[in-house]
Short mmCIF file of C-alpha atoms in Angstrom, two decimals:
data_model
loop_
_atom_site.label_atom_id
_atom_site.label_comp_id
_atom_site.label_asym_id
_atom_site.label_seq_id
_atom_site.Cartn_x
_atom_site.Cartn_y
_atom_site.Cartn_z
CA MET A 780 103.75 199.31 140.44
CA THR A 781 100.55 198.50 141.27
CA GLY A 782 99.82 196.23 139.39
CA ALA A 783 99.14 198.27 135.17
CA THR A 784 101.35 195.25 132.90
CA ARG A 785 99.72 196.26 129.85
CA PHE A 786 103.54 197.39 127.75
CA VAL A 787 102.40 201.66 127.12
CA ALA A 788 105.14 203.23 125.37
CA SER A 789 108.82 204.32 126.65
CA ARG A 790 110.43 207.90 126.64
CA THR A 791 113.87 209.98 127.94
CA LEU A 792 113.73 212.08 130.56
CA ALA A 793 116.76 213.87 128.26
CA GLY A 794 115.56 217.60 127.47
CA LEU A 795 112.35 217.28 130.07
CA ASP A 796 111.78 218.34 133.19
CA ALA A 797 109.77 217.34 136.05
CA VAL A 798 107.62 219.57 138.22
CA ARG A 799 107.79 219.55 141.85
CA THR A 800 105.53 219.98 144.46
CA ASP A 801 106.19 220.25 148.36
CA ASP A 802 109.90 219.39 146.92
CA ARG A 803 109.61 215.92 145.13
CA PRO A 804 108.72 215.66 141.41
CA VAL A 805 104.91 214.33 141.47
CA ILE A 806 106.01 211.30 138.38
CA GLU A 807 107.29 209.92 141.21
CA ALA A 808 104.18 209.83 143.60
CA TYR A 809 101.42 207.34 141.15
CA ASP A 810 100.16 205.44 144.51
CA ARG A 811 99.26 209.27 145.58
CA LEU A 812 97.68 210.55 142.77
CA ARG A 813 95.90 206.94 141.79
CA ARG A 814 94.90 207.30 145.72
CA ILE A 815 92.96 210.74 144.95
CA LEU A 816 91.90 209.95 142.37
CA ARG A 817 89.73 206.33 143.25
CA GLN A 818 88.65 208.55 146.91
CA HIS A 819 86.68 210.94 144.51
CA GLY A 820 86.23 210.00 140.72
CA GLY A 821 86.10 205.97 141.13
CA GLU A 822 88.42 203.37 139.70
CA ALA A 823 87.86 204.63 135.39
CA ALA A 824 89.14 208.79 137.34
CA ALA A 825 92.74 206.21 138.81
CA GLU A 826 92.36 204.97 135.31
CA LEU A 827 93.08 208.13 132.80
CA PHE A 828 96.71 208.32 134.21
CA ALA A 829 99.21 205.35 132.77
CA GLU A 830 102.08 203.93 135.73
CA PRO A 831 105.82 205.45 135.03
CA VAL A 832 108.19 203.21 135.95
CA ILE A 833 111.22 205.46 136.27
CA SER A 834 114.78 203.45 135.33
CA ARG A 835 117.92 205.92 136.84
CA SER A 836 120.94 207.34 134.50
CA ASN A 837 123.80 204.81 134.90
CA GLY A 838 126.55 207.77 132.70
CA ALA A 839 125.88 205.97 129.68
CA ALA A 840 122.99 206.07 129.51
CA PRO A 841 119.93 208.93 130.34
CA ALA A 842 117.26 208.15 132.16
CA ARG A 843 114.17 206.82 131.20
CA VAL A 844 110.71 206.76 132.25
CA ASP A 845 108.63 203.39 131.06
CA TRP A 846 104.77 204.33 130.68
CA TYR A 847 102.17 200.62 131.80
CA THR A 848 97.67 201.01 132.19
CA ASN A 849 95.37 197.93 132.46
CA LEU A 850 93.40 199.74 130.15
CA ASP A 851 92.54 196.88 126.68
CA GLY A 852 92.98 197.35 123.91
CA PRO A 853 94.33 199.43 121.08
CA ILE A 854 96.98 202.14 121.59
CA ARG A 855 96.82 204.74 118.73
CA PRO A 856 98.01 208.81 119.60
CA LEU A 857 95.22 211.05 118.78
CA ALA A 858 96.43 212.08 115.46
CA ASP A 859 96.46 207.83 113.80
CA LEU A 860 92.48 208.45 114.66
CA ASP A 861 89.48 208.76 112.65
CA PRO A 862 87.92 211.25 112.69
CA ASP A 863 84.96 210.36 114.04
CA SER A 864 86.78 208.78 116.82
CA ALA A 865 88.86 211.69 117.69
CA VAL A 866 85.08 213.70 118.45
CA GLN A 867 84.22 210.89 120.59
CA LEU A 868 87.77 210.22 122.36
CA ARG A 869 88.16 214.34 122.75
CA HIS A 870 84.83 214.79 123.50
CA ARG A 871 84.85 211.42 126.67
CA LEU A 872 88.92 213.17 127.53
CA GLY A 873 86.34 216.46 127.86
CA ALA A 874 84.36 214.77 130.32
CA ALA A 875 86.67 213.58 132.71
CA LEU A 876 88.99 216.89 133.28
CA ALA A 877 85.35 218.58 134.06
CA ALA A 878 84.90 215.57 136.47
CA LEU A 879 88.32 216.33 138.16
CA GLU A 880 87.57 220.09 138.59
CA PRO A 881 86.65 219.55 142.88
CA VAL A 882 89.74 217.79 143.04
CA LEU A 883 91.26 220.39 141.49
CA ARG A 884 90.34 222.67 144.07
CA ASP A 885 90.89 220.73 147.02
CA ARG A 886 93.15 222.40 149.09
CA GLU A 887 94.87 218.91 150.37
CA ALA A 888 95.57 217.11 146.84
CA GLY A 889 95.07 220.40 144.34
CA ALA A 890 98.03 221.91 143.91
CA PHE A 891 99.50 217.96 143.58
CA THR A 892 97.05 216.48 141.10
CA ALA A 893 96.85 219.87 139.03
CA ALA A 894 100.66 219.74 138.68
CA CYS A 895 100.35 216.06 137.39
CA LEU A 896 97.83 217.13 133.96
CA ASN A 897 101.59 219.24 132.97
CA LEU A 898 102.43 216.67 130.38
CA ALA A 899 105.33 216.95 127.82
CA GLY A 900 103.64 217.73 124.23
CA PRO A 901 100.48 217.10 122.13
CA SER A 902 101.21 213.32 122.31
CA ALA A 903 100.85 212.28 125.00
CA VAL A 904 96.83 211.83 124.72
CA LEU A 905 96.34 208.06 123.71
CA ALA A 906 93.62 206.21 122.77
CA VAL A 907 93.51 203.15 124.28
CA GLY A 908 90.61 201.11 123.04
CA ASP A 909 87.54 203.98 123.53
CA ALA A 910 89.17 205.49 126.70
CA PRO A 911 91.49 208.18 126.98
CA LEU A 912 95.22 207.70 129.07
CA LEU A 913 98.10 210.50 129.96
CA ALA A 914 101.53 209.68 129.64
CA ASP A 915 104.51 211.58 129.85
CA TRP A 916 102.21 213.47 132.73
CA GLY A 917 104.67 216.00 135.24
CA LEU A 918 107.02 216.62 133.07
CA LEU A 919 107.67 219.93 130.75
CA PRO A 920 109.47 220.87 128.12
CA GLN A 921 113.21 221.93 129.73
CA GLY A 922 113.44 226.13 130.72
CA LEU A 923 108.91 226.19 130.11
CA ALA A 924 108.16 225.98 133.94
CA ALA A 925 110.66 229.53 134.41
CA ASP A 926 109.14 230.61 130.74
CA GLU A 927 104.75 232.00 132.24
CA ARG A 928 103.63 232.61 128.93
CA GLY A 929 105.99 229.74 126.80
CA ARG A 930 103.22 227.24 130.14
CA VAL A 931 100.61 228.31 128.04
CA ARG A 932 100.81 227.86 124.61
CA HIS A 933 102.18 224.38 126.55
CA TYR A 934 99.19 223.60 127.59
CA VAL A 935 96.84 224.94 125.15
CA SER A 936 98.88 222.45 122.15
CA THR A 937 98.35 219.56 124.75
CA LEU A 938 94.80 219.78 127.86
CA GLY A 939 93.72 223.63 126.94
CA ALA A 940 91.43 221.67 123.47
CA PHE A 941 90.42 219.73 126.22
CA ALA A 942 89.38 221.35 128.87
CA PRO A 943 86.55 223.38 130.64
CA ASP A 944 87.45 227.45 129.26
CA HIS A 945 87.33 228.37 133.18
CA LEU A 946 90.32 226.01 134.46
CA PRO A 947 93.46 227.25 134.56
CA HIS A 948 96.30 225.85 133.08
CA PRO A 949 98.30 223.52 134.75
CA PRO A 950 100.60 225.57 138.01
CA ILE A 951 104.14 224.64 138.76
CA GLY A 952 103.75 225.22 143.04
CA ARG A 953 101.63 224.90 145.86
CA ASP A 954 101.69 228.59 145.25
CA ASP A 955 101.53 228.54 141.66
CA TRP A 956 98.35 227.04 142.50
CA ALA A 957 96.97 229.87 144.65
CA ALA A 958 97.62 231.84 142.98
CA ARG A 959 95.26 230.73 140.32
CA PHE A 960 93.11 227.95 141.30
CA LYS A 961 90.02 228.65 144.02
CA PRO A 962 90.20 226.56 146.67
CA ALA A 963 86.99 224.98 147.16
CA ALA A 964 85.46 225.54 151.20
CA PRO A 965 86.16 223.61 153.43
CA ALA A 966 83.78 220.72 154.41
CA GLY A 967 80.57 222.71 156.21
CA GLN A 968 81.64 225.73 155.52
CA ASP A 969 80.01 225.31 151.60
CA ALA A 970 78.31 228.75 150.65
CA SER A 971 76.16 227.49 147.86
CA PRO A 972 73.46 223.92 148.81
CA GLY A 973 73.85 223.32 145.79
CA PRO A 974 75.29 220.36 144.90
CA ARG A 975 79.75 220.41 143.76
CA LEU A 976 80.15 220.14 139.95
CA GLY A 977 81.46 216.81 138.75
CA VAL A 978 79.56 214.85 142.13
CA PRO A 979 76.43 213.22 141.28
CA VAL A 980 73.29 213.54 143.73
CA ARG A 981 72.43 211.10 146.05
CA PRO A 982 68.86 210.69 146.56
CA ALA A 983 68.11 210.99 150.30
CA TRP A 984 65.99 207.24 151.16
CA ARG A 985 68.71 204.83 149.16
CA GLY A 986 70.84 205.49 152.98
CA GLY A 987 68.42 204.45 154.36
CA ILE A 988 66.38 201.46 152.76
CA ALA A 989 70.49 199.49 152.25
CA PRO A 990 70.30 198.25 155.84
CA VAL A 991 66.58 197.12 155.72
CA VAL A 992 68.11 195.61 152.36
CA ALA A 993 71.01 193.99 154.57
CA ALA A 994 69.23 192.60 156.78
CA GLY A 995 66.78 191.00 154.48
CA ILE A 996 69.89 189.41 152.77
CA ALA A 997 70.91 188.17 156.03
CA ALA A 998 67.60 186.77 156.83
CA ALA A 999 67.53 184.45 153.60
CA LEU A 1000 70.64 182.99 153.74
CA VAL A 1001 70.85 181.56 157.23
CA ALA A 1002 67.15 180.08 156.70
CA LEU A 1003 68.56 179.02 153.77
CA SER A 1004 71.67 176.64 155.87
CA TYR A 1005 67.92 175.12 157.38
CA VAL A 1006 67.31 173.10 154.04
CA PRO A 1007 68.96 169.50 154.31
CA GLY A 1008 71.75 169.45 151.88
CA VAL A 1009 72.33 172.58 151.03
CA LEU A 1010 75.19 173.34 153.22
CA VAL A 1011 77.53 170.03 152.47
CA PHE A 1012 80.77 169.53 153.58
CA PRO A 1013 83.90 168.56 152.22
CA PRO A 1014 84.87 164.44 152.50
CA LEU A 1015 87.95 164.86 154.97
CA PRO A 1016 91.59 164.72 153.68
CA GLN A 1017 93.09 160.77 152.76
CA ALA A 1018 95.77 160.03 154.19
CA VAL A 1019 98.99 160.79 152.94
CA SER A 1020 101.01 157.35 151.76
CA ALA A 1021 104.87 155.91 152.62
CA GLU A 1022 105.73 157.10 149.62
CA SER A 1023 105.10 161.05 148.94
CA ARG A 1024 105.82 161.56 152.43
CA ALA A 1025 109.37 159.89 152.14
CA PHE A 1026 108.78 162.40 148.58
CA GLN A 1027 108.09 165.44 150.61
CA THR A 1028 111.17 165.48 153.01
CA ALA A 1029 113.52 164.29 150.55
CA TRP A 1030 112.23 167.98 148.21
CA LEU A 1031 112.67 169.35 151.47
CA ASP A 1032 115.63 168.89 152.67
CA GLY A 1033 116.33 169.66 148.89
CA LEU A 1034 115.80 173.36 149.71
CA ARG A 1035 117.24 173.87 152.69
CA ARG A 1036 120.49 172.53 150.91
CA ARG A 1037 119.43 175.69 148.56
CA ARG A 1038 118.09 177.92 150.50
CA ASP A 1039 121.53 177.39 152.79
CA ALA A 1040 123.76 177.84 149.64
CA LEU A 1041 121.85 181.17 148.89
CA ALA A 1042 122.35 183.28 151.93
CA ALA A 1043 126.37 182.01 151.44
CA ALA A 1044 126.00 183.36 148.52
CA GLU A 1045 125.44 187.07 150.21
CA GLY A 1046 128.72 187.27 151.17
CA PHE A 1047 130.29 186.08 147.67
CA ALA A 1048 131.40 189.76 146.04
CA CYS A 1049 129.45 190.41 143.01
CA PRO A 1050 131.95 188.67 140.69
CA ARG A 1051 131.88 185.07 142.08
CA LEU A 1052 128.62 185.09 141.89
CA ARG A 1053 127.74 185.51 138.06
CA THR A 1054 130.43 182.72 138.11
CA GLU A 1055 127.79 180.13 140.92
CA LEU A 1056 125.32 181.59 140.24
CA PRO A 1057 124.44 178.91 138.33
CA GLY A 1058 124.06 176.07 140.46
CA LEU A 1059 121.93 178.64 143.22
CA VAL A 1060 119.08 178.05 140.50
CA PRO A 1061 115.69 176.46 142.67
CA GLN A 1062 115.36 172.83 142.81
CA SER A 1063 113.04 171.20 140.26
CA PRO A 1064 110.83 168.42 141.33
CA ALA A 1065 112.02 166.23 138.48
CA GLY A 1066 115.61 166.05 140.46
CA VAL A 1067 114.04 165.07 144.08
CA ARG A 1068 116.45 161.18 144.67
CA LEU A 1069 113.75 159.47 147.40
CA PRO A 1070 116.00 157.79 150.71
CA ALA A 1071 116.52 154.01 149.82
CA ASP A 1072 114.13 151.81 151.30
CA PRO A 1073 116.26 148.66 152.54
CA ALA A 1074 113.44 145.95 152.81
CA ALA A 1075 112.36 147.33 149.31
CA PRO A 1076 112.64 145.23 145.59
CA PRO A 1077 116.08 145.64 143.87
CA ALA A 1078 113.65 146.69 140.92
CA ALA A 1079 111.63 149.30 143.39
CA ARG A 1080 115.91 150.46 145.05
CA ALA A 1081 116.85 150.99 141.74
CA ALA A 1082 114.10 153.96 140.31
CA VAL A 1083 115.54 155.83 143.66
CA GLU A 1084 118.51 155.55 144.34
CA PRO A 1085 120.86 157.74 143.04
CA SER A 1086 122.72 155.92 139.41
CA ALA A 1087 126.63 155.00 140.21
CA LEU A 1088 128.04 156.61 137.88
CA PRO A 1089 127.16 160.59 137.30
CA SER A 1090 128.43 161.68 134.66
CA GLU A 1091 126.79 158.32 132.19
CA ALA A 1092 124.30 161.03 131.25
CA GLY A 1093 126.82 163.23 130.47
CA ARG A 1094 129.00 160.58 128.13
CA PRO A 1095 128.43 161.48 124.11
CA GLY A 1096 125.44 158.57 123.35
CA ALA A 1097 124.11 158.45 126.31
CA PRO A 1098 119.69 159.38 126.33
CA ALA A 1099 119.74 163.02 127.44
CA THR A 1100 116.56 163.73 129.70
CA ASP A 1101 113.87 164.99 127.72
CA GLY A 1102 111.06 166.43 130.76
CA LEU A 1103 109.35 169.52 130.40
CA VAL A 1104 111.28 171.16 133.06
CA ASP A 1105 114.69 170.14 131.72
CA ARG A 1106 113.09 172.04 127.83
CA LEU A 1107 112.84 174.50 130.12
CA GLU A 1108 115.78 174.73 131.58
CA ARG A 1109 117.91 174.34 128.45
CA SER A 1110 115.99 177.93 126.45
CA THR A 1111 115.73 180.02 128.97
CA VAL A 1112 118.45 182.67 130.83
CA LEU A 1113 118.84 185.43 133.06
CA VAL A 1114 119.61 188.50 131.11
CA LEU A 1115 122.99 190.55 133.42
CA ALA A 1116 122.34 194.20 131.75
CA GLY A 1117 124.93 196.73 133.94
CA ASP A 1118 122.77 196.95 137.45
CA ALA A 1119 119.45 195.04 135.54
CA THR A 1120 118.36 191.73 135.25
CA GLY A 1121 115.42 190.54 133.54
CA SER A 1122 114.13 186.84 131.79
CA GLY A 1123 115.35 185.66 128.00
CA PHE A 1124 114.98 182.06 125.86
CA PHE A 1125 116.29 181.16 123.49
CA VAL A 1126 115.88 181.23 119.81
CA ALA A 1127 118.60 179.27 118.15
CA ASP A 1128 122.08 178.50 119.52
CA ASP A 1129 123.39 181.63 119.63
CA LEU A 1130 120.61 183.83 119.84
CA VAL A 1131 118.48 185.09 123.11
CA VAL A 1132 115.73 187.94 123.12
CA THR A 1133 114.42 189.28 125.96
CA ASN A 1134 112.94 192.75 126.78
CA ARG A 1135 114.58 195.78 124.83
CA HIS A 1136 113.87 197.97 128.33
CA VAL A 1137 116.56 195.93 130.64
CA ALA A 1138 118.73 195.51 127.38
CA GLU A 1139 119.15 198.39 125.70
CA GLY A 1140 121.95 201.07 127.06
CA ALA A 1141 122.96 198.41 129.82
CA SER A 1142 126.86 199.45 129.91
CA THR A 1143 127.62 195.04 129.63
CA LEU A 1144 126.01 192.26 128.76
CA MET A 1145 126.09 188.88 129.62
CA ILE A 1146 123.67 185.51 130.64
CA ALA A 1147 123.29 183.15 133.27
CA GLY A 1148 121.20 179.80 132.93
CA ARG A 1149 121.70 176.69 134.57
CA HIS A 1150 123.11 174.75 131.14
CA ALA A 1151 124.58 177.91 129.27
CA GLY A 1152 125.93 178.74 132.42
CA VAL A 1153 127.49 182.95 132.25
CA ALA A 1154 128.41 183.87 128.85
CA PRO A 1155 129.10 187.10 128.03
CA ALA A 1156 126.91 188.87 125.64
CA THR A 1157 125.87 191.47 122.06
CA LEU A 1158 123.21 193.52 121.79
CA VAL A 1159 122.05 192.45 117.46
CA GLN A 1160 118.63 194.35 117.32
CA VAL A 1161 116.19 196.60 119.15
CA GLY A 1162 111.98 196.25 118.39
CA ALA A 1163 111.16 198.88 115.71
CA PRO A 1164 108.05 200.65 116.48
CA GLY A 1165 105.17 198.86 116.21
CA THR A 1166 103.82 195.59 118.27
CA LEU A 1167 107.90 193.97 119.03
CA THR A 1168 108.57 197.65 121.20
CA ASP A 1169 109.44 196.14 123.85
CA PHE A 1170 111.57 193.57 122.29
CA ALA A 1171 115.87 193.17 122.10
CA LEU A 1172 117.78 190.41 120.67
CA LEU A 1173 121.66 189.44 121.40
CA ARG A 1174 124.31 187.20 119.90
CA VAL A 1175 126.08 184.78 122.74
CA PRO A 1176 128.02 182.50 121.96
CA PRO A 1177 126.83 179.42 119.73
CA ARG A 1178 128.84 177.17 121.80
CA SER A 1179 127.54 178.69 125.62
CA GLY A 1180 125.74 175.06 126.49
CA GLY A 1181 121.53 176.71 125.66
CA GLY A 1182 119.62 176.74 122.99
CA PRO A 1183 116.29 176.55 121.61
CA SER A 1184 113.78 174.21 123.03
CA PRO A 1185 112.96 170.87 120.46
CA SER A 1186 109.36 172.75 120.08
CA ARG A 1187 110.44 175.64 119.12
CA SER A 1188 112.82 174.76 117.13
CA ARG A 1189 109.90 172.77 115.05
CA ALA A 1190 108.04 175.84 115.28
CA ALA A 1191 111.16 178.11 113.31
CA ARG A 1192 111.63 175.14 110.18
#
């Protein structure tokens, strides 16, 4: 992913064909599309298309694509908008498509960018706040690529109602694009001296005044640096105490041992790796033990030396640790869903919440954690359409060793 983190929607690719240019599905080249749009129209143009995350088929479940965006605001289909909001969204989407026309006719990027405007259906047009967003792009209903008249009717029902009338319907390849899109003339050969469509005209004087302004700012900053008290240097770092140095050394030694254990785990078979996974989780600073100083008083040595009875904390009646790190390790687990992995957390002794796109369709489900160990899990519920769409509830054996954190348990009560 390029950085979009807000989940928009999810759909399977069953019954759909991916549009291809240059022998590659356009949906798999989102980085290229975003780079082209930012170069020709800025960040706002790049945000018109949602970012796809494709999950390949594992045989039991079809391939799926999850869509993400950086835009803020409620996510609503066009059909759910009130009449005034729908009119405003149509106007903004039409303006955005009109601004894309120069790049759609570009000799280098035109065929690829225009092919991305093929949509799976009318529901692909969304509103995120007041901004339009296209999901399910680069896809067509199965068999429609070979039906020219069918593609025209499909385009009228998706983007045709918003795009300029003179803009051809999206192509399905470079030859199709060349037949219907008139490429723009190369730079230096444009017979028309006027401005390009969608590109604002910049005043000629603006390029000449920029160096003067930059030089003036630089001169002001240099002059300001000579004023007493303007340049304040940070104080020198204080010397590190012997205790802090010993703590750092002990922590680094523990990290080196875990690094060696992880390096050895690369050769494990998958079943053995899952068995030993809880012992390979990252080290917590709360578990660092400093080497004992023979010259220190007995009380100080007792505070840093390992306990003579390491199993004492596990005996019934012994006080349990209740630090933040310990509570987090008890309540969080790693979810192993077939070949995919994700995170989860206990909401009850036998219930774990994770993401729907991690658990749904997996052939096997297991959890792993420092306290829970490795235990099988069963998918019992997935989120309904709405705000909890991407959540899933797993059931695990109640004696797996994990459980909700105390703060979460009190909130549930």
